C-alpha positions as semicolon CSV with decimal commas, in nm:
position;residue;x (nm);y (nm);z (nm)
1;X;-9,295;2,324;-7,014
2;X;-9,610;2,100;-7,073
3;X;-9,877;1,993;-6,884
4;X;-9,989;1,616;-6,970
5;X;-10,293;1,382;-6,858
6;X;-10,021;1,098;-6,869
7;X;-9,703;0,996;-6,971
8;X;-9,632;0,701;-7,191
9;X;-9,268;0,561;-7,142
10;X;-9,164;0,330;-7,410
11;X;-8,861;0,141;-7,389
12;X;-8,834;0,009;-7,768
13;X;-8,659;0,290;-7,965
14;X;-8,344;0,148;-8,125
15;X;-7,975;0,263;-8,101
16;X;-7,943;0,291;-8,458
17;X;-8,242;0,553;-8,506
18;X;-8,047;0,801;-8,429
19;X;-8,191;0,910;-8,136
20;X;-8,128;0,960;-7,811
21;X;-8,453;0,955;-7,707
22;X;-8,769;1,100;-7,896
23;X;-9,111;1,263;-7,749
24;X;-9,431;1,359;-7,862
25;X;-9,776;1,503;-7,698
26;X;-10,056;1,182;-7,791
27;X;-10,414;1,329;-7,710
28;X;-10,360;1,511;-7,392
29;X;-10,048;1,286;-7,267
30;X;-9,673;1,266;-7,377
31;X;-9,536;1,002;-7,499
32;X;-9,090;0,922;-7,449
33;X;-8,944;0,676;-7,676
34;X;-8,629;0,572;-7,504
35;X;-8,390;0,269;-7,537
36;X;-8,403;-0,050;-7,364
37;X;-8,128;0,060;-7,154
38;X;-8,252;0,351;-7,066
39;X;-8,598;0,151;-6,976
40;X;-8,406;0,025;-6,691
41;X;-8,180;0,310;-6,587
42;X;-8,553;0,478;-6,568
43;X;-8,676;0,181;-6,419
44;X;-8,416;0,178;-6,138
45;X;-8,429;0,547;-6,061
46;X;-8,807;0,518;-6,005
47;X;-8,748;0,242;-5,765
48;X;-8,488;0,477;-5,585
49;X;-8,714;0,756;-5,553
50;X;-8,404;0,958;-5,760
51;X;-8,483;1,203;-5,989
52;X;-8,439;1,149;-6,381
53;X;-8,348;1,323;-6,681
54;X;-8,451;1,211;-7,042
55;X;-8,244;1,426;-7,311
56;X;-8,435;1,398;-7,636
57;X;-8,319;1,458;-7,992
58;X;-8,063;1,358;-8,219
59;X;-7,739;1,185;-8,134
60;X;-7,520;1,382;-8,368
61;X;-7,621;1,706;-8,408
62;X;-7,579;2,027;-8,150
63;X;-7,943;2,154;-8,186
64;X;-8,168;2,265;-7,886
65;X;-8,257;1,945;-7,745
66;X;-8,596;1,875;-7,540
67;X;-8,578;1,727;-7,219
68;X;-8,820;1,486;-6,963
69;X;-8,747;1,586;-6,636
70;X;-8,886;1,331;-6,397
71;X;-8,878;1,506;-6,013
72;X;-8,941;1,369;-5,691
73;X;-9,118;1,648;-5,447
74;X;-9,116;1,630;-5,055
75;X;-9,400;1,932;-5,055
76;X;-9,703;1,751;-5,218
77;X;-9,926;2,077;-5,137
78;X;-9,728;2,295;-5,392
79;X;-9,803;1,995;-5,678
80;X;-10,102;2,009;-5,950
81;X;-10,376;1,849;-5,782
82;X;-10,551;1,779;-6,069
């Protein structure tokens, strides 16, 4: 799990990197590298108020992947208030 400032979502990682989606902690943030599809499946979800889950890593191999959960909350007083 990591705590971030911000989240940077950017939709221009290619098919053919690889990738299935790729993340990395900039300054005090996080930043997601997805695919333009995936931009607007994100995109869409958000809009929905439906949560969303980001598997990072490589396409062909069976290592531990990372995941970006993104989770809608109908408590807001059990959330990080700062």
């Amino acid at each position: 799990v990591t705590g971030a400032s911000f989240v940077v979502f950017n939709g221009a990682l290619k098919t053919s990197s690889g990738f299935l989606a790729k993340s990395s902690i900039v300054e005090d943030g996080l930043m997601v590298q997805i695919t333009r599809e995936m931009m607007e499946s994100l995109c869409q979800a958000l809009r929905d108020k439906k949560d969303f889950k980001i598997t990072c890593g490589k396409m062909d191999t069976r290592d531990t992947k990372e995941y970006v959960d993104i989770c809608w909350v109908e408590d807001e007083e059990k959330t990080n208030k700062g």
